[in-house]
Coordinates of N, CA and C in Angstrom, one line a residue:
M1 N 93.1 94.1 95.7 CA 91.7 93.8 95.4 C 91.5 92.3 95.2
L2 N 92.4 91.7 94.5 CA 92.3 90.2 94.2 C 92.3 89.4 95.5
G3 N 93.1 89.8 96.4 CA 93.1 89.2 97.7 C 91.8 89.2 98.4
Q4 N 91.1 90.3 98.3 CA 89.8 90.5 98.9 C 88.8 89.6 98.3
I5 N 88.8 89.5 97.0 CA 87.9 88.6 96.2 C 88.2 87.1 96.7
A6 N 89.5 86.8 96.8 CA 89.9 85.4 97.2 C 89.4 85.1 98.6
N7 N 89.3 86.1 99.5 CA 88.8 85.9 100.8 C 87.4 85.5 100.8
F8 N 86.6 86.1 99.9 CA 85.2 85.8 99.9 C 84.8 84.5 99.1
C9 N 85.9 83.9 98.5 CA 85.6 82.7 97.7 C 86.6 81.6 98.1
P10 N 86.6 81.1 99.3 CA 87.6 80.2 99.8 C 87.6 78.8 99.1
V11 N 86.5 78.5 98.4 CA 86.5 77.2 97.7 C 87.3 77.1 96.4
I12 N 87.7 78.3 96.0 CA 88.6 78.4 94.8 C 90.0 78.7 95.3
S13 N 91.0 78.0 94.7 CA 92.4 78.2 95.0 C 92.7 79.7 95.0
R14 N 93.3 80.1 96.1 CA 93.7 81.5 96.3 C 94.6 81.9 95.1
N15 N 95.6 81.0 94.7 CA 96.5 81.4 93.6 C 95.7 81.5 92.3
S16 N 94.7 80.7 92.1 CA 93.9 80.9 90.9 C 93.4 82.3 90.7
I17 N 93.0 82.9 91.8 CA 92.5 84.3 91.8 C 93.6 85.3 91.8
V18 N 94.5 85.2 92.8 CA 95.5 86.2 93.0 C 96.6 86.2 92.0
K19 N 97.1 85.1 91.6 CA 98.2 85.0 90.7 C 97.9 84.7 89.2
N20 N 96.8 83.9 89.0 CA 96.5 83.5 87.6 C 95.4 84.3 86.9
S21 N 94.8 85.2 87.6 CA 93.6 85.9 87.0 C 94.2 87.1 86.2
T22 N 93.5 87.3 85.1 CA 93.8 88.4 84.2 C 92.7 89.5 84.2
S23 N 91.5 89.1 84.7 CA 90.4 90.0 84.7 C 89.3 89.6 85.6
L24 N 88.4 90.5 86.0 CA 87.3 90.1 86.8 C 86.4 89.1 86.1
A25 N 86.2 89.3 84.8 CA 85.4 88.4 84.0 C 86.0 87.0 84.1
G26 N 87.3 86.8 84.1 CA 88.0 85.5 84.3 C 87.7 84.9 85.6
I27 N 87.7 85.7 86.7 CA 87.4 85.2 88.0 C 86.0 84.8 88.1
W28 N 85.1 85.5 87.5 CA 83.7 85.2 87.5 C 83.5 83.8 86.8
Q29 N 84.2 83.6 85.6 CA 84.1 82.4 84.9 C 84.6 81.2 85.7
E30 N 85.7 81.4 86.5 CA 86.2 80.4 87.3 C 85.2 80.0 88.4
I31 N 84.6 81.0 89.0 CA 83.6 80.7 90.1 C 82.4 80.0 89.4
R32 N 81.9 80.4 88.3 CA 80.8 79.8 87.6 C 81.2 78.3 87.3
R33 N 82.4 78.1 86.8 CA 82.8 76.7 86.4 C 82.8 75.9 87.7
H34 N 83.3 76.4 88.8 CA 83.4 75.6 90.0 C 82.0 75.2 90.5
Y35 N 81.1 76.1 90.5 CA 79.8 75.8 91.0 C 78.8 75.2 90.0
G36 N 79.3 75.0 88.8 CA 78.5 74.3 87.8 C 77.4 75.2 87.2
F37 N 77.5 76.5 87.2 CA 76.5 77.3 86.6 C 77.1 78.2 85.5
Q38 N 78.0 77.6 84.8 CA 78.6 78.3 83.6 C 77.6 78.4 82.5
S39 N 77.6 79.5 81.9 CA 76.6 79.8 80.9 C 76.9 79.0 79.7
T40 N 75.9 78.1 79.3 CA 76.0 77.3 78.1 C 74.7 77.4 77.4
G41 N 74.7 77.0 76.1 CA 73.4 76.9 75.4 C 72.5 76.0 76.1
A42 N 73.0 74.9 76.7 CA 72.1 73.9 77.3 C 71.5 74.4 78.6
H43 N 72.3 75.3 79.3 CA 71.8 75.9 80.6 C 70.5 76.6 80.4
F44 N 70.3 77.2 79.2 CA 69.0 77.9 79.0 C 67.8 77.0 79.2
L45 N 67.9 75.7 78.9 CA 66.8 74.8 79.1 C 66.3 74.8 80.5
D46 N 67.1 75.2 81.5 CA 66.7 75.2 82.9 C 65.7 76.2 83.2
F47 N 65.4 77.1 82.3 CA 64.4 78.2 82.5 C 63.0 77.6 82.8
V48 N 62.7 76.4 82.1 CA 61.4 75.8 82.3 C 61.2 75.2 83.7
D49 N 62.3 75.1 84.5 CA 62.2 74.5 85.8 C 62.0 75.6 86.9
I50 N 62.0 76.8 86.5 CA 61.8 77.9 87.5 C 60.3 77.9 87.9
A51 N 60.1 78.0 89.2 CA 58.8 78.0 89.8 C 58.8 78.8 91.0
L52 N 57.6 79.3 91.4 CA 57.4 80.0 92.7 C 57.7 79.1 93.9
G53 N 58.7 79.5 94.7 CA 59.0 78.7 95.9 C 57.9 78.9 97.0
P54 N 57.9 78.0 97.9 CA 56.8 78.0 99.0 C 56.8 79.3 99.8
E55 N 58.0 79.9 100.1 CA 58.0 81.1 100.9 C 58.4 82.3 100.0
E56 N 58.3 82.2 98.7 CA 58.8 83.2 97.8 C 57.7 84.2 97.5
R57 N 58.1 85.4 97.4 CA 57.1 86.5 97.0 C 57.1 86.5 95.5
P58 N 55.9 86.9 94.9 CA 55.9 87.0 93.4 C 57.0 87.9 92.8
E59 N 57.3 89.0 93.5 CA 58.3 89.9 93.0 C 59.7 89.2 93.0
D60 N 60.0 88.3 94.0 CA 61.2 87.6 94.0 C 61.3 86.6 92.8
L61 N 60.2 86.0 92.5 CA 60.1 85.1 91.3 C 60.4 85.9 90.1
F62 N 59.8 87.0 89.9 CA 60.0 87.9 88.8 C 61.5 88.2 88.6
Q63 N 62.1 88.6 89.8 CA 63.5 89.0 89.7 C 64.4 87.8 89.4
R64 N 64.1 86.6 89.8 CA 64.8 85.4 89.4 C 64.7 85.1 87.9
L65 N 63.5 85.3 87.4 CA 63.3 85.2 85.9 C 64.2 86.2 85.1
V66 N 64.1 87.4 85.5 CA 64.9 88.5 84.8 C 66.4 88.2 85.0
A67 N 66.8 87.8 86.2 CA 68.2 87.5 86.4 C 68.7 86.3 85.5
F68 N 67.8 85.3 85.4 CA 68.2 84.1 84.6 C 68.3 84.6 83.1
I69 N 67.4 85.4 82.6 CA 67.5 85.8 81.2 C 68.7 86.7 81.1
D70 N 69.0 87.7 82.0 CA 70.1 88.5 81.9 C 71.4 87.7 81.9
D71 N 71.5 86.6 82.7 CA 72.6 85.8 82.8 C 72.9 85.0 81.5
N72 N 71.8 84.8 80.8 CA 71.9 83.9 79.6 C 72.0 84.7 78.3
L73 N 72.0 86.1 78.4 CA 72.2 86.9 77.1 C 73.5 86.5 76.6
L74 N 73.6 86.5 75.3 CA 74.9 86.1 74.6 C 75.9 87.2 74.8
K75 N 77.1 86.8 75.1 CA 78.2 87.7 75.2 C 79.3 87.6 74.1
K76 N 79.9 88.6 73.8 CA 80.9 88.6 72.7 C 82.0 87.6 73.0
D77 N 82.4 87.5 74.2 CA 83.5 86.6 74.6 C 83.0 85.4 75.4
G78 N 81.7 85.1 75.2 CA 81.1 84.0 76.0 C 81.3 82.6 75.4
G79 N 81.9 82.5 74.2 CA 82.1 81.2 73.7 C 80.9 80.5 73.1
I80 N 79.8 81.1 73.0 CA 78.6 80.5 72.4 C 78.3 81.3 71.1
S81 N 78.0 80.5 70.1 CA 77.7 81.1 68.8 C 76.2 81.0 68.6
H82 N 75.7 81.7 67.6 CA 74.3 81.7 67.2 C 74.2 81.5 65.7
H83 N 73.5 80.4 65.3 CA 73.4 80.0 63.9 C 74.8 79.9 63.3
N84 N 75.7 79.3 64.1 CA 77.1 79.1 63.7 C 77.9 80.3 63.4
T85 N 77.4 81.4 64.0 CA 78.1 82.7 63.8 C 78.5 83.2 65.2
D86 N 79.8 83.7 65.3 CA 80.2 84.2 66.6 C 79.5 85.5 66.9
I87 N 79.3 85.8 68.1 CA 78.7 87.0 68.6 C 79.7 88.1 68.5
E88 N 79.3 89.2 67.9 CA 80.2 90.3 67.7 C 80.1 91.4 68.8
E89 N 78.9 91.5 69.4 CA 78.7 92.4 70.5 C 77.7 91.8 71.5
D90 N 77.9 92.2 72.8 CA 77.0 91.7 73.9 C 75.6 91.9 73.6
E91 N 74.8 90.9 73.8 CA 73.3 91.0 73.6 C 72.7 91.8 74.7
E92 N 71.7 92.6 74.3 CA 71.0 93.4 75.3 C 69.6 92.9 75.5
L93 N 69.0 93.1 76.6 CA 67.6 92.7 76.9 C 66.7 93.6 76.1
S94 N 65.9 93.0 75.1 CA 65.0 93.8 74.3 C 63.7 93.9 75.0
P95 N 62.9 94.9 74.6 CA 61.5 95.1 75.1 C 60.7 93.8 74.8
S96 N 60.8 93.2 73.7 CA 60.1 92.0 73.4 C 60.4 90.9 74.4
L97 N 61.7 90.7 74.7 CA 62.1 89.7 75.7 C 61.6 90.0 77.1
E98 N 61.6 91.3 77.4 CA 61.0 91.7 78.7 C 59.6 91.4 78.8
N99 N 58.8 91.6 77.7 CA 57.4 91.3 77.7 C 57.2 89.8 77.8
L100 N 58.1 89.0 77.2 CA 58.0 87.5 77.3 C 58.2 87.1 78.7
V101 N 59.2 87.7 79.4 CA 59.4 87.4 80.8 C 58.2 87.7 81.7
V102 N 57.6 88.8 81.4 CA 56.3 89.2 82.2 C 55.2 88.1 81.9
L103 N 55.1 87.7 80.7 CA 54.1 86.7 80.3 C 54.4 85.4 81.0
V104 N 55.6 84.9 81.0 CA 56.0 83.7 81.7 C 55.7 83.8 83.2
W105 N 56.1 85.0 83.8 CA 55.9 85.3 85.2 C 54.4 85.2 85.6
L106 N 53.5 85.8 84.8 CA 52.1 85.8 85.0 C 51.5 84.4 84.9
Q107 N 52.0 83.6 83.9 CA 51.6 82.2 83.8 C 52.0 81.4 85.0
L108 N 53.2 81.6 85.5 CA 53.7 80.9 86.7 C 52.9 81.2 87.9
L109 N 52.4 82.4 88.0 CA 51.6 82.9 89.2 C 50.1 82.4 89.0
H110 N 49.6 82.5 87.8 CA 48.1 82.3 87.6 C 47.7 81.2 86.7
G111 N 48.7 80.5 86.1 CA 48.4 79.5 85.2 C 48.2 80.1 83.8
P112 N 48.1 79.2 82.8 CA 47.9 79.7 81.4 C 46.6 80.4 81.3
P113 N 46.5 81.5 80.5 CA 45.2 82.1 80.3 C 44.2 81.2 79.6
Q114 N 43.0 81.3 80.0 CA 41.9 80.5 79.4 C 41.4 81.2 78.1
A115 N 40.9 80.4 77.2 CA 40.4 80.9 76.0 C 39.4 82.0 76.3
G116 N 39.6 83.2 75.6 CA 38.6 84.3 75.8 C 38.9 85.1 77.0
Q117 N 39.9 84.7 77.8 CA 40.1 85.5 79.1 C 40.6 86.9 78.8
T118 N 41.4 87.1 77.8 CA 41.8 88.4 77.4 C 40.8 89.0 76.5
T119 N 40.2 90.1 77.0 CA 39.1 90.7 76.3 C 39.6 91.6 75.2
L120 N 38.7 92.0 74.3 CA 39.1 93.0 73.3 C 39.5 94.3 74.0
R121 N 38.8 94.6 75.1 CA 39.1 95.9 75.8 C 40.5 95.8 76.3
D122 N 40.9 94.7 76.9 CA 42.3 94.5 77.4 C 43.3 94.7 76.3
R123 N 43.0 94.1 75.2 CA 43.9 94.2 74.0 C 44.0 95.6 73.5
A124 N 42.9 96.3 73.5 CA 42.9 97.7 73.0 C 43.7 98.6 73.9
Q125 N 43.7 98.3 75.3 CA 44.4 99.1 76.2 C 45.9 99.0 76.0
I126 N 46.4 97.8 75.6 CA 47.9 97.6 75.5 C 48.3 97.6 74.0
Q127 N 47.4 98.0 73.1 CA 47.8 98.0 71.7 C 49.0 98.8 71.3
N128 N 49.2 99.9 71.9 CA 50.3 100.8 71.5 C 51.3 101.0 72.6
I129 N 51.3 100.1 73.6 CA 52.3 100.2 74.7 C 53.0 98.8 74.9
S130 N 54.1 98.8 75.6 CA 54.7 97.6 76.0 C 54.0 97.1 77.2
V131 N 53.9 95.8 77.3 CA 53.3 95.2 78.5 C 54.1 95.4 79.7
Y132 N 55.4 95.4 79.6 CA 56.3 95.6 80.8 C 56.4 97.0 81.1
K133 N 56.0 97.4 82.3 CA 56.2 98.8 82.7 C 56.9 98.8 84.1
T134 N 57.7 99.8 84.3 CA 58.4 99.9 85.6 C 57.7 100.9 86.4

């Protein structure tokens, strides 16, 4: 199996994958390190640079936003601490964070809401439900 992974990643030394790897997570970290998209606290700042591409569909933009957030959730063995405390278990995507992604997505598509644009009726309709629905 490691040989197959190495075949699909010719830019990484075959020995790094076949002989030196101890887990799939380790291989993934090596690939991330090589391409410069290793998860770091500073990488999260790139979220503000996400925008709708010229030929991109709105759904594709949404998927990129969700993938970015998923990729930046804190992992137990990720080497990133929170408030100087090590992470004890992998972070999960919360409903509040999903709602925030939807809000950012809508702002990227339509611009920030204007004052008074959200009516009391709109707010009443979503008062007891999550904004994000599948």
